[in-house]
Coordinates of C-alpha atoms and ligand atoms in Angstrom, one line a residue:
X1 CA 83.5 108.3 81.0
X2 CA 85.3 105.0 81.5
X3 CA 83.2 101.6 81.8
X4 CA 85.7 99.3 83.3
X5 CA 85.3 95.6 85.3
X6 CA 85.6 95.5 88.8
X7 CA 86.8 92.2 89.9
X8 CA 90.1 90.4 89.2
X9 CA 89.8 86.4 89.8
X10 CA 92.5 83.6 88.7
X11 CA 94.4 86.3 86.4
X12 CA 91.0 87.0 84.2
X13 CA 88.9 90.6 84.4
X14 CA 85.0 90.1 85.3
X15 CA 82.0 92.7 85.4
X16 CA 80.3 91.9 88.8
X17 CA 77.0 92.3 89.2
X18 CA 77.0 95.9 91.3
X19 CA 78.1 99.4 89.0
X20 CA 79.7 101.8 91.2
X21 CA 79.7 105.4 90.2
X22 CA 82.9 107.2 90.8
X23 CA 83.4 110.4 90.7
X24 CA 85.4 113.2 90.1
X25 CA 85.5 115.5 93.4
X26 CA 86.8 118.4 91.7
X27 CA 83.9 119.1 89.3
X28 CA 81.1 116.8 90.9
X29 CA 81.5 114.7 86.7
X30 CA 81.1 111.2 86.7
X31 CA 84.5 110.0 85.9
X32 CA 83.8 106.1 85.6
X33 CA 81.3 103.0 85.9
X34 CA 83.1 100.2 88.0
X35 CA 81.2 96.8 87.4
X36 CA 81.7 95.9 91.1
X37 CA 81.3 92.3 92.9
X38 CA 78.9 90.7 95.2
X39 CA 79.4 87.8 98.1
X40 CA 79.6 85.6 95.2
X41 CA 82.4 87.3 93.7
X42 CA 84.1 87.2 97.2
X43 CA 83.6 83.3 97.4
X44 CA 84.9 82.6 93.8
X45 CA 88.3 85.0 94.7
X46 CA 88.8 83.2 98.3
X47 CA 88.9 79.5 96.4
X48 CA 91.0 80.9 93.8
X49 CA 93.3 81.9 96.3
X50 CA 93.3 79.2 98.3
X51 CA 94.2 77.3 95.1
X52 CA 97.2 79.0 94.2
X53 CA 98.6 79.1 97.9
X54 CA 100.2 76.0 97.5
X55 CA 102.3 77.0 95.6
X56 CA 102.9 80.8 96.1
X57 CA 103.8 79.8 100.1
X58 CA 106.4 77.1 99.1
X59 CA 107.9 79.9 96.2
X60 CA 111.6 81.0 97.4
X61 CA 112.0 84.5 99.3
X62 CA 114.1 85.5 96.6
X63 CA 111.3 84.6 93.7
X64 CA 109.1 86.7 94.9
X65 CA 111.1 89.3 95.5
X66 CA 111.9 89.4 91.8
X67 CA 108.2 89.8 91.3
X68 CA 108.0 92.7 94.0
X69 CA 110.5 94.6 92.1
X70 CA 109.0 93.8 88.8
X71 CA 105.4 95.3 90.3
X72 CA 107.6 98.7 91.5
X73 CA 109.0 99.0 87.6
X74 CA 105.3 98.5 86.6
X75 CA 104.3 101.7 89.2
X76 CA 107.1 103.5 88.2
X77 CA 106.6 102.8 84.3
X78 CA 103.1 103.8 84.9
X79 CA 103.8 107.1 86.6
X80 CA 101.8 109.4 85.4
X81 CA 98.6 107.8 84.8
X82 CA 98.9 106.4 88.4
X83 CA 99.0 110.2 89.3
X84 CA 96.3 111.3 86.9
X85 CA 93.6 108.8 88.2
X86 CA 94.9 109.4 91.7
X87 CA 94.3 113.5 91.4
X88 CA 91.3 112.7 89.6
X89 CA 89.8 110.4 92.1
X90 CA 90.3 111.3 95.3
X91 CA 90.6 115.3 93.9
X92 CA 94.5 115.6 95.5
X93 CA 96.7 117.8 93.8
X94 CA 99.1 116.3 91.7
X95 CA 102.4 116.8 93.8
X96 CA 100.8 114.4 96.6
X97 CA 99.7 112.2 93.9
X98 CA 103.4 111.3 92.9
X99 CA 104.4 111.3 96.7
X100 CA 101.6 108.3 96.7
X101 CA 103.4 107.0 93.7
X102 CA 107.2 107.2 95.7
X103 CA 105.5 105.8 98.0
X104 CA 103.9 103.3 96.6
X105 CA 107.6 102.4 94.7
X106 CA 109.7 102.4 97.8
X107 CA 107.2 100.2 99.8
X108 CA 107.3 97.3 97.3
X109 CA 111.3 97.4 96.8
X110 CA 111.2 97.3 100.3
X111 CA 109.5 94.2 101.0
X112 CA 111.5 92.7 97.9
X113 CA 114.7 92.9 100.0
X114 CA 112.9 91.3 103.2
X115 CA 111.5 88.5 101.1
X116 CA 115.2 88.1 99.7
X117 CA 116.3 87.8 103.4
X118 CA 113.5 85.0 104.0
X119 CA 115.5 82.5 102.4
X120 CA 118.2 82.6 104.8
X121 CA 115.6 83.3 107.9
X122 CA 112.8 81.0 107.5
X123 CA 114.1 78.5 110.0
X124 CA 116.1 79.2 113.0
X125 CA 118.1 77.4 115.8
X126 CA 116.5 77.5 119.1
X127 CA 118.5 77.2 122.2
X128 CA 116.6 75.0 124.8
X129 CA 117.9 74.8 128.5
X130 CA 118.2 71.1 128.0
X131 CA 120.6 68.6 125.8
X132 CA 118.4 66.0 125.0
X133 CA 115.9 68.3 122.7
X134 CA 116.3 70.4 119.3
X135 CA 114.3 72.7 118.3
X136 CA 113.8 75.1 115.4
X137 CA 111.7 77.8 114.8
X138 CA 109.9 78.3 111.1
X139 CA 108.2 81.3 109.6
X140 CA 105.3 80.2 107.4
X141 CA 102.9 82.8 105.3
X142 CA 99.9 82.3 107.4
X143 CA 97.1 81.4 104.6
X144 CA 94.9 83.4 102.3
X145 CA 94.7 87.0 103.7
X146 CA 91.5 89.8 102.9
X147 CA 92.8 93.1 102.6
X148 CA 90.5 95.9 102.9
X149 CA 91.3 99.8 102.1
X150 CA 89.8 103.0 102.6
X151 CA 89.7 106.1 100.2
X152 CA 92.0 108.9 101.5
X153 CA 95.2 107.4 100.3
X154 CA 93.9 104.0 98.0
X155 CA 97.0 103.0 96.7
X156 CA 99.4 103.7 99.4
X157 CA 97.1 101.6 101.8
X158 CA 97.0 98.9 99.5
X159 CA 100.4 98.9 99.1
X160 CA 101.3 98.7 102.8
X161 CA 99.2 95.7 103.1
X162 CA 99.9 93.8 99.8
X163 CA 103.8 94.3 99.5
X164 CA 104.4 92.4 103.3
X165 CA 101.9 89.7 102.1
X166 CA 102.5 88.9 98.9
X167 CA 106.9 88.8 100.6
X168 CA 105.5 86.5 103.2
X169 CA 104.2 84.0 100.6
X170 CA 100.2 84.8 101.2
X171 CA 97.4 84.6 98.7
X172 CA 95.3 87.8 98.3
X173 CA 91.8 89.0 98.2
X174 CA 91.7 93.2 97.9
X175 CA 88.6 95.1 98.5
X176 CA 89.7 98.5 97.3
X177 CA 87.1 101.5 98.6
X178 CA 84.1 101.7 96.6
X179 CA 84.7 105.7 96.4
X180 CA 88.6 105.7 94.8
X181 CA 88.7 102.2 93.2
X182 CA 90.7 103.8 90.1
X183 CA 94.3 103.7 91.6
X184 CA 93.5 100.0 92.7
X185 CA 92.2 98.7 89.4
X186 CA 95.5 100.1 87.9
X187 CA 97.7 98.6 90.2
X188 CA 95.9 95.4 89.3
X189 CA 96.8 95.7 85.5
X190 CA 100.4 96.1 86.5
X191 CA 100.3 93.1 88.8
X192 CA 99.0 91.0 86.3
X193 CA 101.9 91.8 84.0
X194 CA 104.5 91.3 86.5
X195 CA 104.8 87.9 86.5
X196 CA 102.7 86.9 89.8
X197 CA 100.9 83.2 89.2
X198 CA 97.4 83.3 88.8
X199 CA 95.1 83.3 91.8
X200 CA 97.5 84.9 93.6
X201 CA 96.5 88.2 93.8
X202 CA 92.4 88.7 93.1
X203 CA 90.8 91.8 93.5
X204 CA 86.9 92.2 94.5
X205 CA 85.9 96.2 94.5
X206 CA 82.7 96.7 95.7
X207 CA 80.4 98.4 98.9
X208 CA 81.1 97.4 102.3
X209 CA 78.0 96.0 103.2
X210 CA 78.8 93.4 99.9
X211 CA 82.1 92.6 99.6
X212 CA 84.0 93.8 102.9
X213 CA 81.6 92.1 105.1
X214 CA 81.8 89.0 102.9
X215 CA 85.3 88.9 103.1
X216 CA 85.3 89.1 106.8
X217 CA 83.0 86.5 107.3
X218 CA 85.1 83.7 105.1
X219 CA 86.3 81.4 107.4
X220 CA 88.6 80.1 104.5
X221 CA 90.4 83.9 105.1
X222 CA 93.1 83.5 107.4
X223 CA 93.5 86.9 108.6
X224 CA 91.7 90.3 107.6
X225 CA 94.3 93.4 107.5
X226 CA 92.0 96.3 107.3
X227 CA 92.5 100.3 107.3
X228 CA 89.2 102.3 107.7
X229 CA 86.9 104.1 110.2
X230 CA 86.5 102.8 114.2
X231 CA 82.9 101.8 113.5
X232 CA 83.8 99.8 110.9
X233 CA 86.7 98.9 112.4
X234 CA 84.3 97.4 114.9
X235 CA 82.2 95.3 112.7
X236 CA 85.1 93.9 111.1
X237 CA 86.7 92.7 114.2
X238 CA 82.8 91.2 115.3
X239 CA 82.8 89.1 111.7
X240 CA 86.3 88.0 112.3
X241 CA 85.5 86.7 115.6
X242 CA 83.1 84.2 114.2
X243 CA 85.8 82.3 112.5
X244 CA 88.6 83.0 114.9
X245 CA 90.5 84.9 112.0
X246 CA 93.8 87.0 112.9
X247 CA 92.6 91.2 112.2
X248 CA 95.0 93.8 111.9
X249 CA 93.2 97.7 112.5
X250 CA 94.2 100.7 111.1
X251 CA 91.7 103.2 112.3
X252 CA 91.3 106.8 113.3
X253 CA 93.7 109.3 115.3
X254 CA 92.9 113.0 116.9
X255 CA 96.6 113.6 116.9
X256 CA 98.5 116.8 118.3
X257 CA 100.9 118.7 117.7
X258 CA 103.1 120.4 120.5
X259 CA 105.1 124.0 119.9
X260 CA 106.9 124.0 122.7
X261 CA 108.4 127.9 123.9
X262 CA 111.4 127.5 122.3
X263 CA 110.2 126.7 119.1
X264 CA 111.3 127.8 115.6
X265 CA 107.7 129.5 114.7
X266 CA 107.8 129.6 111.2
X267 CA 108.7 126.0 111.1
X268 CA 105.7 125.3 113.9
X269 CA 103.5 127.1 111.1
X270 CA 104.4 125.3 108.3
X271 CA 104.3 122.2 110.1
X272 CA 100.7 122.5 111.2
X273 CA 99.5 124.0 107.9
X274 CA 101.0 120.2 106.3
X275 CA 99.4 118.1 108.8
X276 CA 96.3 119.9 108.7
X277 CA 96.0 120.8 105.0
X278 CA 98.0 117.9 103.5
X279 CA 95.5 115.7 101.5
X280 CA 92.6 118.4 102.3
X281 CA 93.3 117.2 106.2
X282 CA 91.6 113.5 105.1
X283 CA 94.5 111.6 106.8
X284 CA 93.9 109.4 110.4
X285 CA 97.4 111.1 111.3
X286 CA 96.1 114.9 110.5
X287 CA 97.2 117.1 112.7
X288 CA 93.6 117.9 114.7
X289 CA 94.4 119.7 117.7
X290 CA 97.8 122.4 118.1
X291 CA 99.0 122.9 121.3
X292 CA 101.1 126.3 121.6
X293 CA 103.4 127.7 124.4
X294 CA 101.6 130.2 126.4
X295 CA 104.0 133.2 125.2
X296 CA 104.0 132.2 121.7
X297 CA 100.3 131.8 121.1
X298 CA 99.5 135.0 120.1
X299 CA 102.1 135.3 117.1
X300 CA 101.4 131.7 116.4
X301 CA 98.0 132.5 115.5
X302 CA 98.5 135.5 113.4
X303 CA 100.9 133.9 111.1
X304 CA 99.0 130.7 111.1
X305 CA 95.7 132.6 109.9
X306 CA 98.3 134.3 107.3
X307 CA 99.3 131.0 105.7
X308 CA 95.6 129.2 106.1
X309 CA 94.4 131.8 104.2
X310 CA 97.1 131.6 101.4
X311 CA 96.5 128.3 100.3
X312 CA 95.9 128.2 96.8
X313 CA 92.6 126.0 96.9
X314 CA 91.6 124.1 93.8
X315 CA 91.4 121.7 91.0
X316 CA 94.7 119.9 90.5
X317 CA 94.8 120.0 87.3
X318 CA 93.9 124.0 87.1
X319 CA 96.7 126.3 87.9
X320 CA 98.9 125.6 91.0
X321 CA 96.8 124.1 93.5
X322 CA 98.0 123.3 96.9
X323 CA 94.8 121.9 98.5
X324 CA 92.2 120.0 96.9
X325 CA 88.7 118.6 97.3
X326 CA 87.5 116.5 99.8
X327 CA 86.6 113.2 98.6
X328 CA 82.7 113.0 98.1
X329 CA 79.6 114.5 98.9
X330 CA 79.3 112.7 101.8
X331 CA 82.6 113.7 103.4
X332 CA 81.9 117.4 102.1
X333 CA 78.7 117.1 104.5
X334 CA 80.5 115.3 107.5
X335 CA 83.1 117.9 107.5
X336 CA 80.7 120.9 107.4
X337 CA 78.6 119.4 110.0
X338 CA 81.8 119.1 112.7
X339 CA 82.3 122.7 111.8
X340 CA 78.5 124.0 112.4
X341 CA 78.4 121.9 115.5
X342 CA 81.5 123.6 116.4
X343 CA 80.4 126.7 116.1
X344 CA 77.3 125.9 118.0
X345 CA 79.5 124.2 120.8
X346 CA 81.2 128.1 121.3
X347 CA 84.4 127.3 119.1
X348 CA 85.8 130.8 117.8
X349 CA 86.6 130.8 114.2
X350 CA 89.8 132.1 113.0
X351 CA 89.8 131.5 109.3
X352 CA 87.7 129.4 106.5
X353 CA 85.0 127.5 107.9
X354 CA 83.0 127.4 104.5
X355 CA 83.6 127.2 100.5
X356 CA 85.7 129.0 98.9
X357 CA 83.4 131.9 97.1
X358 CA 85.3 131.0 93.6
X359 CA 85.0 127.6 93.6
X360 CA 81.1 126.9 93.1
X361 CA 81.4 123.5 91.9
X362 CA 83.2 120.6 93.7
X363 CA 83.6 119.7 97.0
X364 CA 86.0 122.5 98.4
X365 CA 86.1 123.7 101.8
X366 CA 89.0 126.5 102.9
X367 CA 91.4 125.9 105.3
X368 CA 90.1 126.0 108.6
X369 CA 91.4 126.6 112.1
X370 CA 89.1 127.1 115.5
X371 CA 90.5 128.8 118.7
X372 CA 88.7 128.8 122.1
X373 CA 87.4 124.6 121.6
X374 CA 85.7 123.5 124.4
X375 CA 87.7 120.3 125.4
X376 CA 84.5 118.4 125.8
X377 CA 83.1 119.4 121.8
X378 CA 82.9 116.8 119.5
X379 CA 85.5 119.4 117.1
X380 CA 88.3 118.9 119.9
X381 CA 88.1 115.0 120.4
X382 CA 86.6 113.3 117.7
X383 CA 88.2 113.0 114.2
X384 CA 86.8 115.1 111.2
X385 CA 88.7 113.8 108.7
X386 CA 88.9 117.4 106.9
X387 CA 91.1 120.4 106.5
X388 CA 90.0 121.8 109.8
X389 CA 92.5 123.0 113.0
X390 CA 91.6 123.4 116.5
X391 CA 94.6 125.6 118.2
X392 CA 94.9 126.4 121.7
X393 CA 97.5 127.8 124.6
X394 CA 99.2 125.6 126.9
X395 CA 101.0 126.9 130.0
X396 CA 103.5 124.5 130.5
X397 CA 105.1 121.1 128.7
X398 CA 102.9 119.2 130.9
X399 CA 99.6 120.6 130.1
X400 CA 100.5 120.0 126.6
X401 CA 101.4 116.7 127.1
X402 CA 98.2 115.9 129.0
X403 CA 96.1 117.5 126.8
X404 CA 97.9 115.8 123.8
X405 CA 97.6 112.3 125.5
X406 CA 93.7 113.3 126.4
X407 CA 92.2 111.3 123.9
X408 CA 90.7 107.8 122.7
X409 CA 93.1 107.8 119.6
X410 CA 96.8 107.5 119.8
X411 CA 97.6 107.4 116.4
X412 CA 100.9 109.8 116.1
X413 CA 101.8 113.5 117.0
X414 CA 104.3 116.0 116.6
X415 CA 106.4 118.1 118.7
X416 CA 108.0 121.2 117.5
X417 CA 111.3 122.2 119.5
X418 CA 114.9 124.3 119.4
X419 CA 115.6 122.0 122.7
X420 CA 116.3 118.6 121.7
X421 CA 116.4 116.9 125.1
X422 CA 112.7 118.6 126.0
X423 CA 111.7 117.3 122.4
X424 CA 113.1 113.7 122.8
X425 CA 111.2 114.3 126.8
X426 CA 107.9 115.3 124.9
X427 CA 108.2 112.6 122.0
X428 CA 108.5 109.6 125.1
X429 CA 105.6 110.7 127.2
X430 CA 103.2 111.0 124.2
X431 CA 100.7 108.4 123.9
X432 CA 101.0 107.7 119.9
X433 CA 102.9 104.8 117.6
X434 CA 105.1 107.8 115.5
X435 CA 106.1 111.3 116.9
X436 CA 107.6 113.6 114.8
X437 CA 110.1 116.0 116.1
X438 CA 110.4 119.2 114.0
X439 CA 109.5 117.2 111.0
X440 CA 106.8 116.4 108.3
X441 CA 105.0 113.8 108.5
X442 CA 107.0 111.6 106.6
X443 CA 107.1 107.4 106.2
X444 CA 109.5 105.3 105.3
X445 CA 108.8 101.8 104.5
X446 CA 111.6 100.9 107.3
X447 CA 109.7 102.6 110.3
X448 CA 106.3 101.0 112.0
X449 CA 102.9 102.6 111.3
X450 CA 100.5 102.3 113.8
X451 CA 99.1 104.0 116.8
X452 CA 98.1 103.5 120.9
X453 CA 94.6 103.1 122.3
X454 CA 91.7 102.7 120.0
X455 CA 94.1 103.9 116.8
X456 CA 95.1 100.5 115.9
X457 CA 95.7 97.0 116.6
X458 CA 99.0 95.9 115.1
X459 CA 101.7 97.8 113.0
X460 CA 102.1 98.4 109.4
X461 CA 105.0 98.6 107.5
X462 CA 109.0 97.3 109.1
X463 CA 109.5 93.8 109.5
X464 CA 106.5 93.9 112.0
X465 CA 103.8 93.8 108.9
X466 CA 105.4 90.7 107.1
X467 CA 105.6 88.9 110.6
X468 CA 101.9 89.9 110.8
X469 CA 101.6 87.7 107.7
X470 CA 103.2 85.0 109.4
X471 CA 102.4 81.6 111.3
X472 CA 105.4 80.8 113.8
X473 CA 106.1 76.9 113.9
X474 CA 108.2 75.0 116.4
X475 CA 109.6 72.3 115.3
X476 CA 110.7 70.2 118.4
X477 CA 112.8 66.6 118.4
X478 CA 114.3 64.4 120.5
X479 CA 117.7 64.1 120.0
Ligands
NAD1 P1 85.3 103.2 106.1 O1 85.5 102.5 107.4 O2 84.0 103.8 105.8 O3 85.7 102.2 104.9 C1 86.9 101.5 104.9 C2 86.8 100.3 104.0 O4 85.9 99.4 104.7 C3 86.1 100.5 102.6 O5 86.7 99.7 101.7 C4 84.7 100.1 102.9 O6 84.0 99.7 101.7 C5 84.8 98.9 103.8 N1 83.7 98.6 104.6 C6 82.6 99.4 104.9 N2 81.7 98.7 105.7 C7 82.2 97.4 105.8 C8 81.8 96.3 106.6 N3 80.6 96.3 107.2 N4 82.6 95.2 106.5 C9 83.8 95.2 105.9 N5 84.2 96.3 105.2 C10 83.5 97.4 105.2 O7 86.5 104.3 106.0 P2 86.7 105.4 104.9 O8 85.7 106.4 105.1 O9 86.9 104.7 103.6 O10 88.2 106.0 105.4 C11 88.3 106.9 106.4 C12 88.7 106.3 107.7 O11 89.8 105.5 107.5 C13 89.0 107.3 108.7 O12 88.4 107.0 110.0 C14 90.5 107.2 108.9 O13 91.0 107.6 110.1 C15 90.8 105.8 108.6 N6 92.1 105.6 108.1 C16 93.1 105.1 109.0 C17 94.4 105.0 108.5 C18 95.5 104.4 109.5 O14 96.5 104.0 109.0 N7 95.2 104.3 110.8 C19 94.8 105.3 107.2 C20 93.8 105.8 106.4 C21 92.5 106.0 106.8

């Protein structure tokens, strides 16, 4: 069992005050003691930062995109221990761990070529409709930023945040979840070696109530760039208020996917079984709810049920699991609550629904897909945050589309289509920030993340998460 500090001020490793126990999801073992932070911890991080802004926001684009790059060699150089704490953590089998890591890799080179870009765009001519005035327009990092993550992908989250602020020039405060702080505390060793002045980056793990709410609540914090649930979500946004900081929401989704009549079937499966199963279905853009063409329904759901029930469900570091646990105790119990109160609404259950008999220990449940979901159950419109399916028969595009669009979250969806015109039809009138068209749900650094409705506020990722880091300035003269 590791014993390892918790918070990272000024470039120098501290125990805080708080132990967290984290644990290994797979076999229910404690896998480390984090010393985590306090409010005080949170304070002593903020002034740090604040200190080492100065200088970090007047760095060139271009010097800190060489340290971007040199934290990507660090997460590539540190491959496979990234992967090991990530599978052991969060209980994912190994092959999504290294997508995290790609992931992970790709979103700090790409930010290393949009801060070398900076440079050349941080001040730009303005045309005014009059001769007597100039004006420019300057991009400045917009302070100290608090960045708060959830547990479902750690350091993937983290990345998406940090990589657009540290390009923009900001200063740093992370609050990694208090349930997967392993990836995050890693990341932090490699940051520390790549060359990034101290005080720049500071990392405060820690509960919620602690060190999130702290951090919200700093009026010294400039903005708060948080990923998480809507309640929290909520609170965040309440805190923020108080100091008129800038928040960017990344929150939950309840997000479709459409099989149109034309669609390739054993594509439509495959798809559904990845956005449902992927990560043990703990994603905000699972695939919750399928919508199938009338006249394909019934084959749908045979060969659905088939593959469900072939999922090799297990350890991931024990034979060739494709499906792993779900994060804690707590989520284990959520989960299998939205599936009893499923059943009880009058859901019908196709396949899993409970733990797998050979798996006694850990927090497995099988792969699960519900038919016949009363529109108005909690299992059809709020988010479960497991590996469960709700499937169901459309009659026309339309329905689907209204159906798919029926919902408080607008986070992304998928449409599954031989017809490219009807997909492209589909993909426009869906209510969702990324559709998919007879693809995985894949994510490149280059395209936005973010959703409609109560999914988000703001996008990730693109050039639209290092504006988010960003103060625009006029500067106006006579001439
Ligand atoms: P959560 O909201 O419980 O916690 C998220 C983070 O907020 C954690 O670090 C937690 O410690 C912190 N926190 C808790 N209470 C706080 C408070 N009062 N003030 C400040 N911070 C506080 O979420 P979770 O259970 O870790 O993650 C699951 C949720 O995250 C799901 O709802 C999921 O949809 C969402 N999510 C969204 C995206 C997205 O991109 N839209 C991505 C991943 C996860």
């Amino acid at each position: 069992m590791m014993k390892l500090p918790g918070v990272y001020i000024e470039g120098v490793w501290q125990h805080g005050p708080h132990p967290l126990m984290v644990i290994n999801p797979s076999n229910e073992q404690l896998l480390a003691e984090v010393a985590g932070g306090d409010g005080a911890a949170v304070d002593r991080a903020t002034l740090a930062a604040r200190q080492a802004f100065g200088r970090w926001s007047n760095s060139t684009g271009s010097e800190r995109a060489k340290v971007l790059r040199a934290i990507a060699e660090g997460v590539e150089a540190r491959r496979e221990r990234l992967v090991f704490l990530q599978a052991s953590n969060n209980g994912k089998p190994q092959g999504e761990a290294q997508m995290d890591v790609d992931d992970v890799i790709a979103t700090f080179r790409y930010y290393a070529e949009l801060a070398d870009g900076l440079d050349a765009a941080q001040d730009s001519a303005v045309a005014l409709p009059s001769e007597d005035f100039v004006a420019r327009l300057r991009r400045e990092p917009c302070g100290v930023v608090g960045l708060i993550v959830p547990w479902n992908f750690p350091m993937v989250t983290t990345a998406w945040k940090l990589a657009p602020a540290l390009a923009a020039g900001c200063c740093v405060v992370l609050k990694p979840s208090e349930v997967t702080p392993l990836a995050e505390l890693e990341l932090a060793a490699i940051i520390a070696e790549a060359g990034l002045p101290a005080g720049v980056f500071n990392l405060v793990c820690g509960t919620g109530i602690a060190v999130g709410a702290a951090l919200a609540a700093d009026p010294r914090i400039a903005k708060i760039s948080f990923t998480g649930s809507n309640g929290v979500g909520v609170q965040v946004m309440q805190r923020a208020a108080e100091t008129i900081k800038g928040v960017s929401l990344e929150l939950g989704g309840k997000s479709a996917l459409l099989v149109l009549e034309d669609a390739d079937l054993d594509l439509a499966v495959e798809l559904a079984c990845l956005g449902g199963f992927f990560n043990a279905g703990q994603m905000c853009s699972a695939t919750s709810r399928v919508l199938v063409a009338d006249a394909l329904y019934p084959d749908f759901i045979a060969r659905l049920k088939a593959r469900a029930e072939a999922i090799r469900v297990g350890d991931p570091f024990v034979g060739d699991s494709e499906m792993g646990a779900l994060v804690n105790q707590l989520q284990y119990q959520r989960v299998q609550g939205h599936i009893a109160a499923g059943l009880k609404a009058g859901a019908q259950l196709l396949c899993g629904g409970s733990r797998p008999a050979e798996l006694p220990c850990g927090y497995f449940i099988s792969p699960t897909v519900f038919t016949e979901v009363p529109l108005d159950s909690a299992l059809w419109r709020d988010e479960i945050f497991g590996p469960v399916l709700c499937v169901r028969p459309v009659a026309s595009e339309a329905e689907a589309v209204a159906l798919a669009n029926d919902s408080e979250f607008g986070l992304v969806a998928s449409v599954v289509s031989r017809d490219r015109v009807a997909a492209e039809r589909v993909a426009n009138a869906l209510q969702a920030g990324l559709v998919w068209i007879n693809a995985p749900q894949v994510i490149f650094p280059q395209t936005a993340w973010g959703g409609y409705k109560q999914s988000s506020i703001g996008r990730e990722l693109g050039p639209w998460d290092l504006s988010a880091f960003q103060e625009i300035k006029h500067v106006l003269s006579a001439v």
